[in-house]
Amino acid sequence: MPGPLSPVSVSTKLHQIADLARKAPELAFRSLAHHIDMDLLRLAYRDTRKSGAVGVDGQTAEAYAKDLEANLASLLSRFKSGSYRAPPVKRVHIPKGDGTTRPLGIPTFEDKVLQRAVAMVLNAVYEQDFLDFSYGFRPGRSAHQALERLRADLMAMRGGTVVDVDIKAFFDTLVPSHLRAFLDQRVVDGVLRRAIDKWLKAGVLEDGKRSFPELGTPQGGVISPLLANIYLHEVLDLWFVREVRPLLAGRAELVRYADDFVIIFERAEDAERVMAALPERFAKFGLTIHPEKTRLVPFQRPSVKAPPPGGSDRVGSPGTFDLLGFTHYWRLSRRGYWVVSQKTASKRFARAVSRIDGWCRSNRHLPVARQHKLLSKKLVGHYNYYGVRGNSRTISCFRDQVQQSWKTWLSRREQHASLTWEKFGRIQKRYPLPLARLPKRVTSPERTQHTRSRMR
């Protein structure tokens, strides 16, 4: 039986670390590993996803839980003594919408638990350092908050020139020696650093062959996004605040979610100068700015006061850009004001429709009630992410596409069957697909920061 979980005790320890990190921003922590105990491992286990694919050892979460206390005690002992061996990450390839595949790393379940425990301790330190415009994979922050922050900045600046940046294979090209140097500034605890080094050197197992990439973070690991944030905090965020902003003629704002970011400039000449400096800055740390996918986007608020031909939802800006699956553009509101709006990016929309169509094809022989239940979950998941204000029309269109795919593949369940819209209407009456949800209301970044300050 699992031992008693004491999240209050864990929270107190993490709060103490955070409090010290906040009061001593120059302090390099030499003693953190003692905070990782059975209580914290139990909490890390509780928060680790149990339904994921198994790693190289083939052990499932269910099997690990059968003797949970003994397994966690053994893990803690090996971690503290330095005898823990980081297993290689199993690499698989999943298809992308353009016909290519994307490599996916699958750590062992036990590795996920330990990485989560270490990440919880490191987060207590680095959350005091990370800047407010960074949103990716941070506690209490989300992609929707990043999008709302971006929209608010664009509205406040009345647009401007946007530098839309793409980093080539960031997670695969991050340089471990630079990462270690960045970690040295804040965390020099030998036990924690030894574990991180083991994860960086664990290697990848693919088709029975083990390789040891010299670059990159642990693939698929819980610790990987945090290490990436530490890297870009030094390479980009602090550079932007300390070295770039003071030299600009006008205002500039950065919004970053992990390795996806854009910079908004009030003046085009500032944007051009920073655009020219970015490749050299990133190359210094082993990273490459994609020359074809990185671009300057004119995004000034249109000066036209009358609604353009074709209705108030027509794009009236010289340019648009994408971030986090949304296209950002200017449109006229019902009251006649220009506002920044966000809608599902066309590539994301097409990819989502293709996936649904493929799912309907592969599962067309399931009972209709089962298909309905699973399709409804997929629709709700889509609504939960893309249901932002200004995007109602696109997510309603997505529902129509799902309905069309469902009808198409239901009609092919039998070789000579024909499913008319009348018959399909009766099916839908009994098994209605969920309607598109109203736009999501997102807590403003300013309110989020105020709440965070009060909690401290």
Short mmCIF file of C-alpha atoms in Angstrom, two decimals:
data_model
loop_
_atom_site.label_atom_id
_atom_site.label_comp_id
_atom_site.label_asym_id
_atom_site.label_seq_id
_atom_site.Cartn_x
_atom_site.Cartn_y
_atom_site.Cartn_z
CA MET A 1 0.00 0.00 0.00
CA PRO A 2 1.26 3.53 -0.81
CA GLY A 3 2.44 5.55 2.16
CA PRO A 4 0.64 8.72 3.24
CA LEU A 5 0.98 11.63 0.83
CA SER A 6 1.84 14.96 2.44
CA PRO A 7 1.49 17.68 -0.22
CA VAL A 8 1.44 20.36 2.50
CA SER A 9 4.89 19.30 3.67
CA VAL A 10 6.19 19.30 0.08
CA SER A 11 4.65 22.69 -0.58
CA THR A 12 6.34 24.14 2.50
CA LYS A 13 9.75 22.88 1.38
CA LEU A 14 9.33 24.22 -2.14
CA HIS A 15 8.08 27.54 -0.79
CA GLN A 16 11.22 27.82 1.35
CA ILE A 17 13.42 27.24 -1.70
CA ALA A 18 11.44 29.79 -3.72
CA ASP A 19 11.61 32.36 -0.93
CA LEU A 20 15.39 32.06 -0.68
CA ALA A 21 15.81 32.17 -4.47
CA ARG A 22 13.73 35.33 -4.66
CA LYS A 23 15.63 37.07 -1.85
CA ALA A 24 19.04 36.04 -3.20
CA PRO A 25 18.92 36.26 -7.02
CA GLU A 26 22.71 35.80 -7.28
CA LEU A 27 22.85 32.73 -5.03
CA ALA A 28 24.03 29.41 -6.49
CA PHE A 29 22.29 26.64 -4.53
CA ARG A 30 24.68 23.98 -3.23
CA SER A 31 22.20 21.94 -1.21
CA LEU A 32 18.86 21.07 -2.81
CA ALA A 33 18.82 17.28 -3.18
CA HIS A 34 17.81 16.73 0.46
CA HIS A 35 14.43 18.24 -0.39
CA ILE A 36 13.75 15.24 -2.62
CA ASP A 37 12.35 12.69 -0.19
CA MET A 38 9.58 10.09 -0.16
CA ASP A 39 6.88 12.73 0.17
CA LEU A 40 8.07 14.57 -2.92
CA LEU A 41 8.50 11.33 -4.89
CA ARG A 42 4.95 10.29 -3.98
CA LEU A 43 3.69 13.63 -5.24
CA ALA A 44 5.78 13.31 -8.41
CA TYR A 45 4.36 9.83 -8.94
CA ARG A 46 0.80 11.11 -8.44
CA ASP A 47 1.32 13.85 -11.05
CA THR A 48 2.99 11.59 -13.62
CA ARG A 49 0.74 10.51 -16.48
CA LYS A 50 -0.11 6.82 -16.11
CA SER A 51 -1.46 6.09 -19.60
CA GLY A 52 1.63 6.91 -21.62
CA ALA A 53 3.56 4.45 -23.77
CA VAL A 54 6.15 2.30 -22.02
CA GLY A 55 9.87 2.97 -22.27
CA VAL A 56 12.79 0.66 -23.03
CA ASP A 57 12.18 -1.46 -19.91
CA GLY A 58 8.58 -2.23 -20.88
CA GLN A 59 7.34 -1.37 -17.40
CA THR A 60 3.84 0.08 -17.16
CA ALA A 61 2.60 2.50 -14.52
CA GLU A 62 0.26 -0.23 -13.29
CA ALA A 63 3.15 -2.65 -12.76
CA TYR A 64 5.21 0.03 -11.00
CA ALA A 65 2.32 0.77 -8.64
CA LYS A 66 2.03 -2.85 -7.43
CA ASP A 67 4.99 -2.31 -5.11
CA LEU A 68 5.01 1.46 -5.15
CA GLU A 69 6.59 2.20 -1.76
CA ALA A 70 9.47 -0.19 -2.31
CA ASN A 71 10.01 1.11 -5.85
CA LEU A 72 10.06 4.74 -4.72
CA ALA A 73 12.35 3.95 -1.79
CA SER A 74 14.77 2.18 -4.15
CA LEU A 75 14.61 5.10 -6.59
CA LEU A 76 15.33 7.60 -3.82
CA SER A 77 18.27 5.57 -2.54
CA ARG A 78 19.82 5.22 -6.00
CA PHE A 79 19.29 8.90 -6.73
CA LYS A 80 20.93 10.06 -3.49
CA SER A 81 23.86 7.62 -3.71
CA GLY A 82 24.56 8.39 -7.36
CA SER A 83 23.96 4.80 -8.45
CA TYR A 84 20.84 5.66 -10.45
CA ARG A 85 21.38 4.87 -14.12
CA ALA A 86 19.41 6.92 -16.61
CA PRO A 87 18.00 4.48 -19.20
CA PRO A 88 18.06 5.41 -22.89
CA VAL A 89 14.98 7.02 -24.34
CA LYS A 90 12.95 4.93 -26.76
CA ARG A 91 12.47 6.80 -30.04
CA VAL A 92 9.41 6.33 -32.22
CA HIS A 93 8.18 8.34 -35.20
CA ILE A 94 4.69 9.76 -35.47
CA PRO A 95 3.19 11.05 -38.74
CA LYS A 96 2.78 14.78 -39.37
CA GLY A 97 0.14 16.45 -41.49
CA ASP A 98 2.57 17.08 -44.37
CA GLY A 99 3.39 13.40 -44.86
CA THR A 100 6.66 13.49 -42.90
CA THR A 101 7.20 12.12 -39.40
CA ARG A 102 8.25 13.66 -36.10
CA PRO A 103 10.57 11.81 -33.70
CA LEU A 104 9.10 11.24 -30.24
CA GLY A 105 11.08 10.19 -27.18
CA ILE A 106 9.56 7.87 -24.58
CA PRO A 107 11.40 7.65 -21.22
CA THR A 108 10.75 4.82 -18.76
CA PHE A 109 8.00 5.42 -16.22
CA GLU A 110 10.44 5.52 -13.30
CA ASP A 111 12.59 8.03 -15.16
CA LYS A 112 9.53 10.25 -15.62
CA VAL A 113 8.84 10.17 -11.87
CA LEU A 114 12.40 11.15 -10.93
CA GLN A 115 12.58 13.84 -13.61
CA ARG A 116 9.33 15.32 -12.33
CA ALA A 117 10.66 15.38 -8.76
CA VAL A 118 13.86 17.14 -9.85
CA ALA A 119 11.86 19.55 -12.02
CA MET A 120 9.67 20.49 -9.03
CA VAL A 121 12.74 21.51 -7.03
CA LEU A 122 14.35 23.36 -9.94
CA ASN A 123 11.07 25.13 -10.71
CA ALA A 124 11.03 26.52 -7.17
CA VAL A 125 14.34 28.24 -7.96
CA TYR A 126 13.86 29.28 -11.57
CA GLU A 127 10.29 30.54 -11.29
CA GLN A 128 11.79 33.42 -9.33
CA ASP A 129 14.15 34.20 -12.23
CA PHE A 130 12.05 33.64 -15.35
CA LEU A 131 10.57 36.79 -16.87
CA ASP A 132 6.91 37.64 -17.18
CA PHE A 133 6.72 37.33 -20.99
CA SER A 134 7.78 33.65 -20.87
CA TYR A 135 4.82 31.25 -20.75
CA GLY A 136 5.81 27.79 -21.99
CA PHE A 137 5.62 24.83 -19.59
CA ARG A 138 5.57 26.96 -16.45
CA PRO A 139 3.34 26.38 -13.41
CA GLY A 140 0.12 28.38 -13.61
CA ARG A 141 0.81 29.60 -17.15
CA SER A 142 -0.70 28.54 -20.44
CA ALA A 143 -0.65 29.06 -24.19
CA HIS A 144 -3.91 30.99 -23.91
CA GLN A 145 -2.31 33.46 -21.51
CA ALA A 146 0.57 33.93 -23.96
CA LEU A 147 -1.93 34.60 -26.74
CA GLU A 148 -3.86 37.06 -24.62
CA ARG A 149 -0.63 38.83 -23.62
CA LEU A 150 0.35 39.09 -27.29
CA ARG A 151 -3.05 40.44 -28.26
CA ALA A 152 -2.97 43.02 -25.43
CA ASP A 153 0.53 44.18 -26.41
CA LEU A 154 -0.47 44.52 -30.07
CA MET A 155 -3.57 46.51 -29.18
CA ALA A 156 -1.66 48.78 -26.80
CA MET A 157 1.01 49.49 -29.40
CA ARG A 158 -1.53 49.78 -32.24
CA GLY A 159 0.38 47.06 -34.01
CA GLY A 160 3.81 47.68 -35.39
CA THR A 161 6.38 45.45 -37.04
CA VAL A 162 6.49 41.83 -35.89
CA VAL A 163 9.60 39.67 -36.02
CA ASP A 164 8.24 36.14 -36.42
CA VAL A 165 11.10 33.78 -35.50
CA ASP A 166 11.64 30.08 -36.12
CA ILE A 167 14.50 28.22 -34.41
CA LYS A 168 15.70 25.18 -36.34
CA ALA A 169 15.23 21.96 -34.31
CA PHE A 170 15.79 23.76 -31.02
CA PHE A 171 15.34 20.79 -28.66
CA ASP A 172 17.71 18.69 -30.81
CA THR A 173 20.49 21.29 -31.13
CA LEU A 174 20.70 22.79 -27.64
CA VAL A 175 24.36 22.60 -26.56
CA PRO A 176 24.85 20.76 -23.22
CA SER A 177 28.06 22.64 -22.35
CA HIS A 178 26.23 25.97 -22.57
CA LEU A 179 23.34 24.56 -20.54
CA ARG A 180 25.76 23.42 -17.82
CA ALA A 181 27.27 26.91 -17.72
CA PHE A 182 23.81 28.43 -17.30
CA LEU A 183 22.95 25.96 -14.53
CA ASP A 184 26.21 26.83 -12.75
CA GLN A 185 24.84 30.30 -12.06
CA ARG A 186 21.98 28.96 -9.94
CA VAL A 187 22.28 25.24 -9.13
CA VAL A 188 25.59 23.56 -8.22
CA ASP A 189 24.13 20.80 -6.03
CA GLY A 190 26.20 17.74 -6.96
CA VAL A 191 23.39 15.17 -6.68
CA LEU A 192 20.99 17.12 -8.88
CA ARG A 193 23.64 18.04 -11.43
CA ARG A 194 24.82 14.43 -11.63
CA ALA A 195 21.27 13.30 -12.41
CA ILE A 196 20.85 15.98 -15.10
CA ASP A 197 24.16 14.99 -16.70
CA LYS A 198 23.04 11.36 -16.79
CA TRP A 199 19.84 12.33 -18.59
CA LEU A 200 21.79 14.43 -21.08
CA LYS A 201 24.08 11.47 -21.82
CA ALA A 202 21.52 8.64 -21.63
CA GLY A 203 21.21 8.27 -25.38
CA VAL A 204 18.42 7.07 -27.65
CA LEU A 205 17.28 3.56 -28.52
CA GLU A 206 15.74 3.19 -31.99
CA ASP A 207 15.14 -0.09 -33.85
CA GLY A 208 17.30 -1.90 -31.31
CA LYS A 209 20.30 0.41 -31.82
CA ARG A 210 21.51 2.82 -29.16
CA SER A 211 23.00 6.15 -30.16
CA PHE A 212 24.38 9.03 -28.12
CA PRO A 213 23.53 12.43 -29.63
CA GLU A 214 26.01 15.10 -28.58
CA LEU A 215 23.38 17.84 -28.68
CA GLY A 216 19.85 18.33 -27.39
CA THR A 217 17.80 17.72 -24.24
CA PRO A 218 16.36 14.40 -22.99
CA GLN A 219 13.73 13.53 -25.59
CA GLY A 220 10.20 13.39 -24.22
CA GLY A 221 11.47 13.91 -20.69
CA VAL A 222 9.58 15.88 -18.06
CA ILE A 223 12.79 17.79 -17.35
CA SER A 224 13.34 18.79 -20.99
CA PRO A 225 10.98 21.81 -21.19
CA LEU A 226 12.44 23.27 -17.99
CA LEU A 227 16.01 22.90 -19.27
CA ALA A 228 14.91 24.52 -22.53
CA ASN A 229 13.42 27.46 -20.62
CA ILE A 230 16.66 27.89 -18.66
CA TYR A 231 18.59 27.93 -21.94
CA LEU A 232 16.38 30.49 -23.69
CA HIS A 233 16.10 32.58 -20.53
CA GLU A 234 19.82 33.26 -20.88
CA VAL A 235 20.13 33.25 -24.68
CA LEU A 236 17.05 35.33 -25.50
CA ASP A 237 15.06 36.74 -22.59
CA LEU A 238 17.83 38.40 -20.57
CA TRP A 239 19.61 39.52 -23.76
CA PHE A 240 16.42 41.19 -24.97
CA VAL A 241 15.80 43.01 -21.68
CA ARG A 242 19.37 43.96 -20.84
CA GLU A 243 21.02 44.55 -24.20
CA VAL A 244 18.36 45.05 -26.87
CA ARG A 245 15.64 47.19 -25.31
CA PRO A 246 17.96 49.94 -24.01
CA LEU A 247 19.27 50.56 -27.55
CA LEU A 248 15.90 50.81 -29.30
CA ALA A 249 14.31 54.05 -30.47
CA GLY A 250 10.77 52.83 -29.77
CA ARG A 251 8.85 50.35 -27.66
CA ALA A 252 9.28 46.59 -28.12
CA GLU A 253 7.60 43.57 -26.54
CA LEU A 254 8.59 39.90 -26.56
CA VAL A 255 6.17 36.99 -26.03
CA ARG A 256 7.68 33.51 -25.76
CA TYR A 257 6.16 30.06 -25.30
CA ALA A 258 9.04 27.56 -25.04
CA ASP A 259 10.92 27.93 -28.36
CA ASP A 260 8.04 29.72 -30.12
CA PHE A 261 8.27 33.50 -29.87
CA VAL A 262 7.58 36.79 -31.62
CA ILE A 263 8.85 40.29 -30.95
CA ILE A 264 6.68 43.35 -31.61
CA PHE A 265 8.40 46.64 -32.49
CA GLU A 266 6.88 50.08 -32.54
CA ARG A 267 9.40 51.17 -35.17
CA ALA A 268 10.33 49.20 -38.27
CA GLU A 269 14.00 50.25 -38.12
CA ASP A 270 14.31 48.68 -34.66
CA ALA A 271 12.79 45.46 -35.98
CA GLU A 272 15.25 45.37 -38.87
CA ARG A 273 18.26 45.84 -36.58
CA VAL A 274 17.20 43.10 -34.18
CA MET A 275 16.25 40.80 -37.06
CA ALA A 276 19.81 41.19 -38.37
CA ALA A 277 21.33 40.55 -34.91
CA LEU A 278 19.32 37.43 -34.02
CA PRO A 279 21.25 34.88 -36.17
CA GLU A 280 24.60 35.91 -34.69
CA ARG A 281 23.23 35.90 -31.13
CA PHE A 282 21.74 32.43 -31.46
CA ALA A 283 24.74 31.02 -33.35
CA LYS A 284 26.91 31.98 -30.38
CA PHE A 285 25.03 29.32 -28.41
CA GLY A 286 24.80 26.69 -31.14
CA LEU A 287 21.31 27.56 -32.35
CA THR A 288 20.18 28.40 -35.89
CA ILE A 289 17.49 30.85 -36.93
CA HIS A 290 15.58 29.39 -39.89
CA PRO A 291 16.19 31.91 -42.72
CA GLU A 292 13.07 31.01 -44.74
CA LYS A 293 10.64 30.79 -41.83
CA THR A 294 11.85 33.86 -39.92
CA ARG A 295 10.38 37.08 -41.29
CA LEU A 296 9.43 40.69 -40.71
CA VAL A 297 5.67 41.24 -40.76
CA PRO A 298 4.17 44.74 -41.19
CA PHE A 299 1.34 44.70 -38.66
CA GLN A 300 0.36 48.34 -38.16
CA ARG A 301 -3.24 49.06 -37.30
CA PRO A 302 -5.09 49.93 -40.53
CA SER A 303 -6.04 53.57 -40.94
CA VAL A 304 -9.23 52.80 -42.90
CA LYS A 305 -12.27 53.87 -40.87
CA ALA A 306 -15.06 52.51 -43.05
CA PRO A 307 -15.70 48.75 -43.20
CA PRO A 308 -13.82 47.23 -46.15
CA PRO A 309 -15.75 45.48 -48.91
CA GLY A 310 -16.75 41.98 -47.95
CA GLY A 311 -17.73 42.60 -44.32
CA SER A 312 -16.18 43.46 -40.97
CA ASP A 313 -14.23 40.19 -40.66
CA ARG A 314 -11.96 40.84 -43.61
CA VAL A 315 -8.24 41.07 -42.90
CA GLY A 316 -7.33 44.74 -43.24
CA SER A 317 -3.65 44.60 -42.28
CA PRO A 318 -0.71 44.44 -44.68
CA GLY A 319 0.36 41.18 -43.05
CA THR A 320 -0.59 38.36 -40.72
CA PHE A 321 1.48 35.94 -38.67
CA ASP A 322 0.98 32.67 -36.80
CA LEU A 323 1.82 31.75 -33.22
CA LEU A 324 0.75 28.69 -31.21
CA GLY A 325 -1.63 27.48 -33.90
CA PHE A 326 -3.43 30.82 -34.38
CA THR A 327 -3.28 33.38 -37.17
CA HIS A 328 -3.21 36.96 -35.86
CA TYR A 329 -4.82 39.68 -37.96
CA TRP A 330 -6.65 43.01 -37.77
CA ARG A 331 -10.41 43.16 -38.24
CA LEU A 332 -13.15 45.69 -37.66
CA SER A 333 -15.34 45.02 -34.65
CA ARG A 334 -19.11 45.43 -34.75
CA ARG A 335 -18.65 48.89 -33.25
CA GLY A 336 -16.31 49.89 -36.06
CA TYR A 337 -13.02 49.68 -34.17
CA TRP A 338 -9.93 47.88 -35.42
CA VAL A 339 -9.06 44.99 -33.12
CA VAL A 340 -6.49 42.22 -33.20
CA SER A 341 -8.21 38.91 -33.72
CA GLN A 342 -7.02 35.31 -33.60
CA LYS A 343 -8.31 32.38 -35.64
CA THR A 344 -7.17 28.82 -36.19
CA ALA A 345 -4.16 28.80 -38.51
CA SER A 346 -5.02 27.23 -41.87
CA LYS A 347 -2.34 24.52 -41.58
CA ARG A 348 -3.53 23.55 -38.13
CA PHE A 349 -7.13 23.49 -39.33
CA ALA A 350 -6.29 21.27 -42.30
CA ARG A 351 -4.20 18.96 -40.12
CA ALA A 352 -7.01 18.60 -37.56
CA VAL A 353 -9.57 17.83 -40.28
CA SER A 354 -7.22 15.26 -41.83
CA ARG A 355 -6.71 13.52 -38.49
CA ILE A 356 -10.44 13.36 -37.83
CA ASP A 357 -11.08 11.99 -41.30
CA GLY A 358 -8.42 9.33 -40.81
CA TRP A 359 -9.86 8.42 -37.43
CA CYS A 360 -13.39 8.08 -38.85
CA ARG A 361 -12.05 5.86 -41.60
CA SER A 362 -10.10 3.59 -39.25
CA ASN A 363 -12.92 3.32 -36.70
CA ARG A 364 -15.97 3.23 -38.98
CA HIS A 365 -16.89 -0.30 -37.89
CA LEU A 366 -17.14 0.59 -34.20
CA PRO A 367 -20.69 0.83 -32.78
CA VAL A 368 -22.20 4.23 -33.55
CA ALA A 369 -22.59 5.03 -29.86
CA ARG A 370 -18.88 4.38 -29.29
CA GLN A 371 -17.88 6.49 -32.29
CA HIS A 372 -20.08 9.29 -31.04
CA LYS A 373 -18.52 9.23 -27.58
CA LEU A 374 -14.95 9.34 -28.89
CA LEU A 375 -15.66 11.96 -31.57
CA SER A 376 -17.35 14.14 -28.96
CA LYS A 377 -14.23 13.99 -26.78
CA LYS A 378 -12.08 15.01 -29.74
CA LEU A 379 -14.37 17.92 -30.54
CA VAL A 380 -14.41 19.14 -26.95
CA GLY A 381 -10.61 18.97 -26.87
CA HIS A 382 -10.48 21.08 -30.04
CA TYR A 383 -12.94 23.59 -28.58
CA ASN A 384 -10.95 23.80 -25.35
CA TYR A 385 -7.84 24.96 -27.20
CA TYR A 386 -9.19 26.88 -30.19
CA GLY A 387 -12.24 28.35 -28.47
CA VAL A 388 -10.89 31.89 -28.09
CA ARG A 389 -12.82 35.07 -28.77
CA GLY A 390 -13.03 35.88 -32.44
CA ASN A 391 -12.64 32.25 -33.52
CA SER A 392 -16.25 31.01 -33.25
CA ARG A 393 -16.76 30.87 -37.01
CA THR A 394 -13.69 28.67 -37.57
CA ILE A 395 -14.42 26.18 -34.81
CA SER A 396 -18.03 25.93 -36.04
CA CYS A 397 -16.64 25.17 -39.49
CA PHE A 398 -14.46 22.48 -37.92
CA ARG A 399 -17.54 20.85 -36.41
CA ASP A 400 -19.16 20.83 -39.85
CA GLN A 401 -16.10 19.10 -41.29
CA VAL A 402 -16.20 16.48 -38.52
CA GLN A 403 -19.87 15.88 -39.24
CA GLN A 404 -19.12 15.47 -42.96
CA SER A 405 -16.31 12.98 -42.31
CA TRP A 406 -18.45 10.98 -39.90
CA LYS A 407 -21.27 10.72 -42.44
CA THR A 408 -18.88 9.80 -45.25
CA TRP A 409 -17.29 6.89 -43.41
CA LEU A 410 -20.49 5.68 -41.78
CA SER A 411 -21.94 5.34 -45.27
CA ARG A 412 -19.05 3.01 -46.22
CA ARG A 413 -19.52 0.58 -43.36
CA GLU A 414 -21.25 -1.73 -45.81
CA GLN A 415 -20.07 -2.25 -49.37
CA HIS A 416 -23.33 -1.18 -51.00
CA ALA A 417 -24.81 0.89 -48.20
CA SER A 418 -25.90 4.46 -48.81
CA LEU A 419 -26.40 6.90 -45.96
CA THR A 420 -28.51 9.89 -46.98
CA TRP A 421 -28.47 13.14 -45.06
CA GLU A 422 -31.99 12.31 -43.91
CA LYS A 423 -30.85 9.02 -42.36
CA PHE A 424 -27.74 10.68 -40.95
CA GLY A 425 -29.94 13.38 -39.43
CA ARG A 426 -31.81 10.71 -37.47
CA ILE A 427 -28.48 9.35 -36.21
CA GLN A 428 -27.40 12.82 -35.17
CA LYS A 429 -30.67 13.43 -33.39
CA ARG A 430 -29.93 10.40 -31.23
CA TYR A 431 -26.18 11.04 -31.04
CA PRO A 432 -25.68 14.81 -31.39
CA LEU A 433 -22.13 16.10 -31.71
CA PRO A 434 -21.34 18.85 -29.18
CA LEU A 435 -21.86 22.37 -30.47
CA ALA A 436 -18.96 24.76 -30.81
CA ARG A 437 -18.26 26.34 -27.45
CA LEU A 438 -18.35 30.06 -26.80
CA PRO A 439 -14.95 31.78 -26.83
CA LYS A 440 -12.72 31.07 -23.85
CA ARG A 441 -12.17 33.88 -21.39
CA VAL A 442 -8.53 34.02 -20.39
CA THR A 443 -7.20 35.61 -17.22
CA SER A 444 -5.13 38.60 -18.24
CA PRO A 445 -1.37 38.32 -17.70
CA GLU A 446 -1.47 41.42 -15.52
CA ARG A 447 -4.05 39.83 -13.25
CA THR A 448 -2.11 36.57 -13.24
CA GLN A 449 1.05 38.38 -12.15
CA HIS A 450 -0.89 40.29 -9.48
CA THR A 451 -2.26 37.02 -8.13
CA ARG A 452 1.22 35.48 -8.13
CA SER A 453 2.57 38.47 -6.19
CA ARG A 454 -0.19 38.19 -3.60
CA MET A 455 0.49 34.48 -3.14
CA ARG A 456 4.11 35.27 -2.41
#
